[in-house]
Coordinates of C-alpha atoms in Angstrom, one line a residue:
M1 CA -15.7 10.3 20.4
S2 CA -11.8 10.8 20.2
E3 CA -10.4 9.6 23.7
R4 CA -7.9 12.7 26.2
M5 CA -4.6 10.7 26.6
L6 CA -1.7 10.7 27.6
I7 CA 1.1 8.3 25.6
K8 CA 3.9 7.6 27.5
N9 CA 7.6 7.4 27.4
A10 CA 7.0 7.3 23.4
N11 CA 10.2 5.4 21.6
V12 CA 8.9 8.1 19.0
V13 CA 10.2 7.6 15.6
N14 CA 9.0 10.5 13.5
P15 CA 10.7 11.4 9.8
A16 CA 9.2 14.8 9.3
G17 CA 8.8 15.9 13.2
K18 CA 10.6 15.8 15.9
S19 CA 12.2 12.1 17.4
G20 CA 13.2 11.0 20.6
V21 CA 11.4 9.4 23.8
M22 CA 8.6 12.0 24.8
D23 CA 5.7 12.0 25.9
I24 CA 2.0 12.9 23.9
F25 CA -1.0 14.2 24.8
I26 CA -3.8 13.9 22.8
K27 CA -7.1 15.8 22.4
D28 CA -10.3 16.5 20.6
G29 CA -8.7 14.6 17.8
L30 CA -5.4 16.5 17.5
I31 CA -2.0 16.2 19.5
E32 CA -1.9 18.6 21.7
K33 CA 1.2 18.1 22.8
M34 CA 5.1 16.2 23.0
G35 CA 7.5 16.7 24.6
P36 CA 10.2 15.8 27.5
A37 CA 8.0 14.3 30.2
E38 CA 8.4 17.2 32.1
E39 CA 7.0 19.7 30.2
I40 CA 3.7 18.5 29.2
V41 CA 1.9 18.0 32.6
T42 CA -2.3 18.2 32.8
A43 CA -4.4 18.7 36.0
E44 CA -7.5 17.2 33.7
E45 CA -9.1 13.8 34.6
G46 CA -10.5 11.1 32.5
I47 CA -7.3 11.1 30.2
R48 CA -6.9 7.5 29.2
V49 CA -2.9 6.6 29.8
I50 CA -0.7 4.5 27.4
D51 CA 2.5 3.3 28.9
A52 CA 4.7 2.7 25.5
T53 CA 7.8 1.9 27.6
G54 CA 9.7 -0.4 25.4
L55 CA 7.7 0.4 22.1
I56 CA 8.1 2.7 19.3
V57 CA 5.5 5.4 19.5
A58 CA 5.0 6.4 14.7
P59 CA 3.3 7.9 12.5
G60 CA 0.2 5.9 12.0
L61 CA 0.9 3.5 8.4
I62 CA -0.8 5.1 5.4
D63 CA -1.4 2.4 2.4
V64 CA -2.0 4.3 -0.5
H65 CA -3.1 0.7 -3.1
V66 CA -5.4 -1.5 -1.4
H67 CA -8.3 -3.4 -3.3
F68 CA -11.1 -4.0 -0.5
R69 CA -13.9 -5.6 -3.1
D70 CA -16.9 -3.1 -2.0
P71 CA -18.8 -2.9 -4.1
G72 CA -19.8 -6.5 -5.8
Q73 CA -17.1 -8.8 -4.7
T74 CA -17.9 -8.5 -1.0
H75 CA -17.3 -12.2 0.2
K76 CA -14.0 -11.2 -0.9
E77 CA -14.3 -8.2 1.4
D78 CA -15.9 -5.2 2.2
I79 CA -14.6 -1.9 3.3
F80 CA -16.0 -2.8 7.0
T81 CA -13.6 -5.5 7.1
G82 CA -11.0 -4.2 5.0
A83 CA -10.5 -1.4 7.4
K84 CA -10.6 -3.3 10.3
A85 CA -7.7 -5.6 8.8
A86 CA -5.7 -2.2 8.1
A87 CA -5.7 -1.1 11.9
H88 CA -5.0 -4.4 12.7
G89 CA -2.1 -3.8 10.8
G90 CA -1.3 -0.6 12.6
F91 CA -2.3 1.6 9.4
T92 CA -4.5 5.0 9.8
S93 CA -5.2 5.2 6.3
V94 CA -5.5 3.7 3.2
V95 CA -6.5 4.3 -0.4
M96 CA -8.8 1.7 -2.2
M97 CA -8.0 0.4 -5.9
A98 CA -11.4 1.4 -8.2
N99 CA -11.3 -2.0 -10.1
T100 CA -14.7 -2.8 -8.2
V101 CA -18.2 -4.3 -9.9
P102 CA -18.7 -1.7 -11.0
T103 CA -15.8 0.3 -11.3
I104 CA -15.5 3.7 -9.8
D105 CA -16.0 5.9 -13.1
S106 CA -19.4 6.9 -12.1
V107 CA -20.3 9.6 -8.8
E108 CA -22.5 8.2 -8.4
T109 CA -20.1 4.9 -7.7
L110 CA -18.2 7.1 -5.9
E111 CA -20.6 8.3 -3.5
Y112 CA -20.8 4.9 -2.7
V113 CA -17.8 3.6 -1.3
K114 CA -16.7 7.0 0.3
D115 CA -20.4 6.4 1.9
R116 CA -19.6 3.8 3.8
A117 CA -16.0 4.8 3.8
E118 CA -17.2 7.6 6.2
K119 CA -18.5 4.7 9.2
T120 CA -15.2 2.8 9.2
D121 CA -12.5 3.7 12.4
I122 CA -10.3 4.9 10.5
H123 CA -9.2 6.9 7.2
V124 CA -10.7 4.9 4.2
Y125 CA -10.2 7.3 0.4
S126 CA -10.9 6.1 -3.4
T127 CA -9.5 6.2 -6.2
A128 CA -11.4 6.4 -9.1
N129 CA -10.8 5.3 -12.6
V130 CA -8.9 7.0 -15.6
T131 CA -11.0 5.2 -18.1
Y132 CA -14.7 4.1 -18.4
G133 CA -15.0 0.7 -16.9
M134 CA -11.3 0.0 -17.4
M135 CA -11.4 -0.1 -20.8
G136 CA -8.7 2.0 -21.7
E137 CA -10.9 3.9 -25.0
K138 CA -12.3 7.0 -23.3
M139 CA -11.5 8.9 -20.7
T140 CA -13.8 9.4 -17.0
D141 CA -14.7 12.4 -16.2
M142 CA -11.9 13.4 -13.7
Q143 CA -13.3 16.9 -13.1
S144 CA -16.6 15.3 -11.5
L145 CA -15.1 12.7 -10.0
Y146 CA -12.6 15.2 -8.2
D147 CA -14.5 17.4 -7.0
A148 CA -16.8 14.1 -5.6
G149 CA -13.7 13.2 -3.5
A150 CA -10.9 10.9 -5.7
I151 CA -7.8 11.4 -4.8
G152 CA -6.0 9.5 -7.5
F153 CA -6.6 8.8 -10.3
T154 CA -6.3 4.8 -11.4
D155 CA -7.3 1.7 -13.6
D156 CA -4.9 -1.0 -11.2
G157 CA -5.6 -3.5 -12.8
K158 CA -5.4 -3.5 -16.1
P159 CA -2.5 -1.3 -18.2
I160 CA -3.5 1.7 -20.2
M161 CA -2.3 1.0 -24.1
D162 CA -3.5 4.1 -25.8
E163 CA -1.0 6.0 -25.2
E164 CA -2.6 9.5 -26.7
L165 CA -4.9 8.6 -23.3
V166 CA -2.5 8.5 -21.2
R167 CA -0.9 12.2 -22.4
E168 CA -4.1 13.5 -21.7
A169 CA -4.7 12.0 -18.9
M170 CA -1.8 12.8 -16.8
K171 CA -2.3 16.5 -18.4
E172 CA -5.9 16.4 -16.8
V173 CA -4.4 14.8 -13.6
K174 CA -2.2 17.5 -13.4
R175 CA -4.7 20.2 -13.3
L176 CA -6.1 18.8 -10.7
G177 CA -3.7 18.7 -8.6
V178 CA -3.2 14.7 -8.0
P179 CA -1.7 11.6 -8.8
I180 CA -2.3 9.2 -11.3
S181 CA -1.1 5.3 -10.9
F182 CA 0.0 2.4 -13.2
H183 CA -0.2 -0.7 -13.4
E184 CA 2.6 -1.2 -15.7
E185 CA 2.5 -4.6 -17.8
D186 CA 2.2 -4.6 -21.6
P187 CA 0.0 -7.8 -21.7
A188 CA 1.7 -8.6 -25.1
Y189 CA 4.7 -9.9 -22.7
V190 CA 2.3 -12.0 -20.4
K191 CA 0.6 -15.2 -21.6
N192 CA 0.7 -16.9 -17.8
P193 CA -0.2 -14.1 -16.3
G194 CA 1.1 -14.2 -12.3
Y195 CA 4.5 -16.3 -12.8
N196 CA 7.6 -14.7 -13.8
H197 CA 9.0 -16.1 -16.6
G198 CA 11.8 -18.0 -15.4
K199 CA 12.4 -20.9 -13.3
A200 CA 8.6 -20.8 -12.5
S201 CA 7.6 -20.7 -15.7
E202 CA 9.7 -23.6 -16.1
H203 CA 8.5 -25.3 -12.7
Y204 CA 4.8 -25.3 -13.9
G205 CA 5.4 -25.9 -17.4
I206 CA 3.8 -22.7 -18.7
Y207 CA 5.1 -18.8 -20.0
G208 CA 4.5 -17.2 -17.8
A209 CA 5.0 -13.1 -17.6
D210 CA 8.6 -11.9 -18.8
R211 CA 9.6 -8.9 -17.0
Q212 CA 10.0 -7.0 -20.4
A213 CA 6.4 -6.5 -19.5
E214 CA 6.9 -4.2 -16.7
I215 CA 10.3 -2.8 -18.3
V216 CA 8.5 -1.0 -21.8
M217 CA 5.8 0.8 -19.4
I218 CA 7.4 2.8 -17.4
E219 CA 9.7 3.4 -20.1
R220 CA 6.5 4.9 -21.8
D221 CA 5.0 6.8 -18.7
I222 CA 8.3 8.3 -17.6
E223 CA 8.5 9.9 -20.7
L224 CA 5.2 11.0 -20.8
A225 CA 5.3 12.1 -17.2
L226 CA 8.6 14.0 -17.6
E227 CA 6.4 15.8 -21.3
T228 CA 3.2 16.7 -18.7
G229 CA 4.8 17.5 -15.9
A230 CA 2.2 14.8 -13.5
D231 CA 2.5 12.8 -10.0
I232 CA 2.9 9.8 -10.8
D233 CA 3.2 6.5 -9.3
I234 CA 4.4 3.1 -10.6
Q235 CA 2.4 0.7 -8.7
H236 CA 4.1 -3.1 -7.4
I237 CA 7.6 -2.5 -8.9
S238 CA 9.1 -6.4 -10.3
T239 CA 12.1 -5.3 -12.2
A240 CA 15.5 -4.2 -11.2
E241 CA 15.6 -2.3 -14.8
G242 CA 11.9 -0.5 -13.7
V243 CA 14.3 0.6 -10.5
E244 CA 16.5 2.0 -12.9
L245 CA 14.2 3.4 -14.8
V246 CA 12.4 5.7 -11.8
R247 CA 16.0 6.6 -10.7
Q248 CA 17.0 7.7 -14.0
G249 CA 13.7 9.9 -14.5
R250 CA 14.0 11.6 -10.7
T251 CA 17.3 12.8 -11.6
K252 CA 15.6 14.9 -14.6
A253 CA 12.5 15.6 -12.3
G254 CA 10.2 14.9 -9.1
N255 CA 7.2 14.0 -10.2
I256 CA 7.8 10.7 -10.6
H257 CA 7.1 7.9 -8.3
A258 CA 6.6 3.9 -7.3
E259 CA 5.7 1.7 -4.8
A260 CA 7.0 -2.0 -3.6
T261 CA 5.5 -4.4 -2.6
P262 CA 6.2 -6.4 0.9
H263 CA 6.6 -9.5 -1.4
H264 CA 8.2 -8.2 -4.5
F265 CA 11.2 -7.6 -1.4
T266 CA 11.1 -10.4 1.0
L267 CA 10.1 -12.9 -2.0
T268 CA 12.0 -14.4 -4.4
E269 CA 10.0 -16.8 -7.8
E270 CA 11.1 -19.9 -6.4
A271 CA 8.4 -19.2 -3.2
A272 CA 5.8 -19.5 -5.8
I273 CA 6.7 -23.1 -6.7
R274 CA 6.5 -23.2 -3.2
Y275 CA 3.2 -21.7 -2.5
G276 CA 1.4 -22.3 -5.7
T277 CA -1.9 -19.4 -5.9
N278 CA -0.8 -17.9 -2.9
A279 CA 2.2 -16.3 -4.1
K280 CA 0.4 -16.3 -7.2
M281 CA -0.2 -12.1 -8.5
N282 CA 0.7 -9.8 -10.8
P283 CA 3.5 -8.2 -11.8
P284 CA 5.0 -11.8 -10.2
I285 CA 8.0 -12.5 -8.3
R286 CA 10.9 -12.4 -9.8
T287 CA 14.5 -13.1 -9.5
K288 CA 16.9 -12.5 -6.0
E289 CA 18.3 -9.8 -8.4
D290 CA 15.2 -7.8 -8.4
R291 CA 14.2 -8.7 -5.2
M292 CA 17.4 -6.8 -3.8
A293 CA 17.2 -3.9 -6.5
I294 CA 14.1 -3.4 -4.3
I295 CA 15.8 -2.9 -1.5
R296 CA 18.3 -0.6 -2.4
G297 CA 15.2 1.9 -4.5
L298 CA 13.7 1.7 -0.9
Q299 CA 16.9 2.6 0.2
D300 CA 18.2 5.6 -1.8
G301 CA 14.8 6.5 -2.2
T302 CA 14.2 5.9 -5.8
I303 CA 11.3 4.1 -4.2
E304 CA 9.5 6.3 -1.6
M305 CA 6.3 4.3 -0.3
I306 CA 5.7 0.4 0.6
A307 CA 2.2 -0.2 -0.7
T308 CA 0.6 -3.6 0.4
D309 CA -1.8 -4.3 -3.0
H310 CA -3.9 -5.9 -0.1
A311 CA -5.6 -8.3 -2.9
P312 CA -8.0 -10.7 -0.9
H313 CA -9.3 -13.3 -2.6
H314 CA -11.8 -16.2 -1.9
A315 CA -10.2 -19.5 -0.5
N316 CA -12.7 -21.7 -3.3
E317 CA -11.5 -19.3 -6.4
K318 CA -7.2 -19.9 -5.0
K319 CA -7.4 -23.4 -4.0
V320 CA -4.1 -24.2 -3.0
G321 CA -2.5 -27.0 -4.4
D322 CA -5.5 -27.7 -7.4
P323 CA -2.4 -28.0 -10.4
E324 CA -5.0 -27.4 -12.6
N325 CA -5.8 -24.3 -10.8
L326 CA -2.6 -22.5 -10.9
T327 CA -3.4 -20.4 -13.9
K328 CA -7.3 -19.9 -13.2
A329 CA -7.2 -18.6 -10.0
P330 CA -7.3 -15.0 -9.7
S331 CA -3.5 -13.4 -8.6
G332 CA -3.3 -11.0 -5.6
I333 CA -2.2 -11.9 -2.1
T334 CA -3.4 -9.9 1.4
G335 CA -1.7 -8.3 2.8
L336 CA -2.1 -5.4 5.0
E337 CA -1.5 -7.9 8.7
T338 CA 1.8 -8.6 7.6
S339 CA 3.3 -5.0 6.3
L340 CA 4.6 -3.8 8.9
A341 CA 6.1 -7.0 10.3
L342 CA 7.6 -7.8 7.4
G343 CA 9.3 -4.5 6.6
I344 CA 11.0 -4.6 9.9
T345 CA 12.2 -8.5 9.9
E346 CA 13.0 -8.3 6.3
L347 CA 14.1 -5.3 5.9
V348 CA 15.0 -2.7 9.0
K349 CA 16.2 -6.2 11.1
K350 CA 18.4 -7.3 8.5
G351 CA 20.2 -3.8 8.1
Y352 CA 18.7 -2.7 5.0
L353 CA 16.6 0.4 5.9
T354 CA 16.2 2.3 9.6
M355 CA 13.4 1.8 12.0
E356 CA 13.4 5.8 10.2
Q357 CA 13.6 5.0 6.9
L358 CA 10.9 2.4 7.1
I359 CA 8.3 4.6 8.2
D360 CA 9.2 7.5 6.0
R361 CA 7.8 4.2 3.2
M362 CA 5.3 3.8 5.1
S363 CA 3.5 6.5 6.1
T364 CA 5.3 9.5 5.7
G365 CA 6.2 9.0 1.9
P366 CA 2.9 8.2 0.2
A367 CA 1.0 10.9 2.6
R368 CA 3.9 14.0 1.0
I369 CA 2.6 12.2 -2.6
Y370 CA -1.1 11.1 -2.1
H371 CA -1.6 14.8 -0.2
L372 CA -3.4 13.1 2.8
N373 CA -3.7 15.2 6.3
G374 CA -1.3 12.3 8.1
G375 CA 2.3 10.8 8.2
V376 CA 3.8 13.1 10.9
L377 CA 3.3 13.5 14.7
A378 CA 3.3 17.6 15.6
E379 CA 1.6 19.4 17.3
G380 CA -1.9 20.3 16.3
K381 CA -2.3 17.5 13.8
P382 CA -4.7 14.8 14.1
A383 CA -3.9 12.1 15.8
D384 CA -2.9 9.3 13.9
I385 CA -0.5 6.8 15.9
V386 CA 0.6 3.2 15.2
I387 CA 2.6 2.1 18.8
F388 CA 4.4 -1.6 18.2
D389 CA 7.0 -3.4 19.8
D390 CA 9.3 -4.3 16.6
N391 CA 11.1 -6.9 19.2
A392 CA 7.7 -9.0 19.7
D393 CA 7.5 -12.4 17.9
Y394 CA 4.3 -12.2 14.9
V395 CA 3.1 -15.2 13.5
P396 CA 0.8 -14.4 11.4
G397 CA -2.2 -17.1 11.3
E398 CA -5.7 -14.8 12.7
Y399 CA -6.8 -11.9 10.2
F400 CA -9.2 -9.5 10.3
S401 CA -10.1 -9.7 6.7
K402 CA -12.3 -12.1 5.0
A403 CA -9.9 -13.0 3.7
D404 CA -6.3 -15.4 4.0
N405 CA -4.9 -15.8 0.5
T406 CA -1.0 -14.9 1.5
P407 CA 2.2 -17.0 1.6
F408 CA 3.2 -15.9 4.9
T409 CA 0.4 -17.7 7.3
G410 CA 3.0 -19.7 9.9
W411 CA 6.0 -17.0 9.1
K412 CA 8.2 -16.5 13.0
L413 CA 7.8 -12.4 12.2
K414 CA 9.7 -9.2 14.2
G415 CA 6.6 -6.8 14.6
L416 CA 3.6 -6.3 16.5
V417 CA 1.1 -3.7 16.2
R418 CA -0.1 -3.5 20.1
Y419 CA -2.2 0.2 20.0
T420 CA -3.4 1.6 16.1
I421 CA -5.0 5.3 16.6
S422 CA -6.6 7.2 14.2
D423 CA -8.1 10.9 15.1
G424 CA -7.0 10.5 19.4
Q425 CA -9.7 6.7 19.2
V426 CA -8.1 3.8 19.5
V427 CA -9.3 1.4 16.8
Y428 CA -7.1 -1.4 17.5
R429 CA -5.4 -2.9 20.7
L430 CA -3.4 -6.2 20.9

């Protein structure tokens, strides 16, 4: 049951709607009224009052790229713990990737994840696969998967190398009106996934993953998107050249989109040396120049979304500090519970983005591109809200996720989530 709620003295940051200091009245899961305090007067009893003086109130955050490992690998994460981690981080909506075990290439598996998702406190959506078993060989029945509730398609975790198959998949998602997202790494340029071919690979005495792996795939998929008109999402972009390709593509058409992760706008390849397998991810973190190019892409809107690529793994799989595990350990780090604070600390406090721009990249933009009913605070809209203190200290260390494979544990960050409200219900409170 949603609560009747009055949020008072809210410093509203709302890229697609009214901003400023105001009160917000919530009833039946919706925002019934928002405006100056003197305009919101109610005689109703039993109203929960939240005094947001000194806090920022924004549309609930939306992450379009998470791995909840359910079904098949729930020792790492499941849909319920993933949703709790999301709420802790200020997220009211997340989009699950389809590289589960089994993969989400059938209506049966999609129905399984949807059934579990509906039992969580937030909005958990799911993609479905582009190809059966993520083998890159035969396209799934996208129509049936779309009818069953898939909000997009991806083989994230693996690149799709068959150009003609990608072209046909783009034509189909264009017809269905949903985005298709791509993991852009050509395996011909990747010998040791997770580490940049550069300082990191030299340190470990391996080849690593060359930047060209991403560049050639982004170039191909932008060309195909321009040809077909499909909305594409270039996932977890990591190279300066990739950012520039997206920038140039967006001058030609509005269907080219990209996302950046907090680890790619925060870290450089030196972190892979310092943190070992807890900083191993695909694509890898790269150079200072790449990091700054990503930040510039976020500044000018070339990169419209910040997405965590939340990728939980069991501690026994990462085995941080074990040199023999460097190439064996799976790639990926957790991110839902540190994303907002990293955005505030690394982007807003350092003057790269305004707070409004950060909220746009973490909520409004993702909602627009994935056609979700969120990303804005407005009367009649769902009461999906995050309330946070952008000046409070936050030191990550206690997680709602089952996993803690992140380099950010113990970092001194700014930005603390005080409340997460989904459909008018408080689902997290500090």
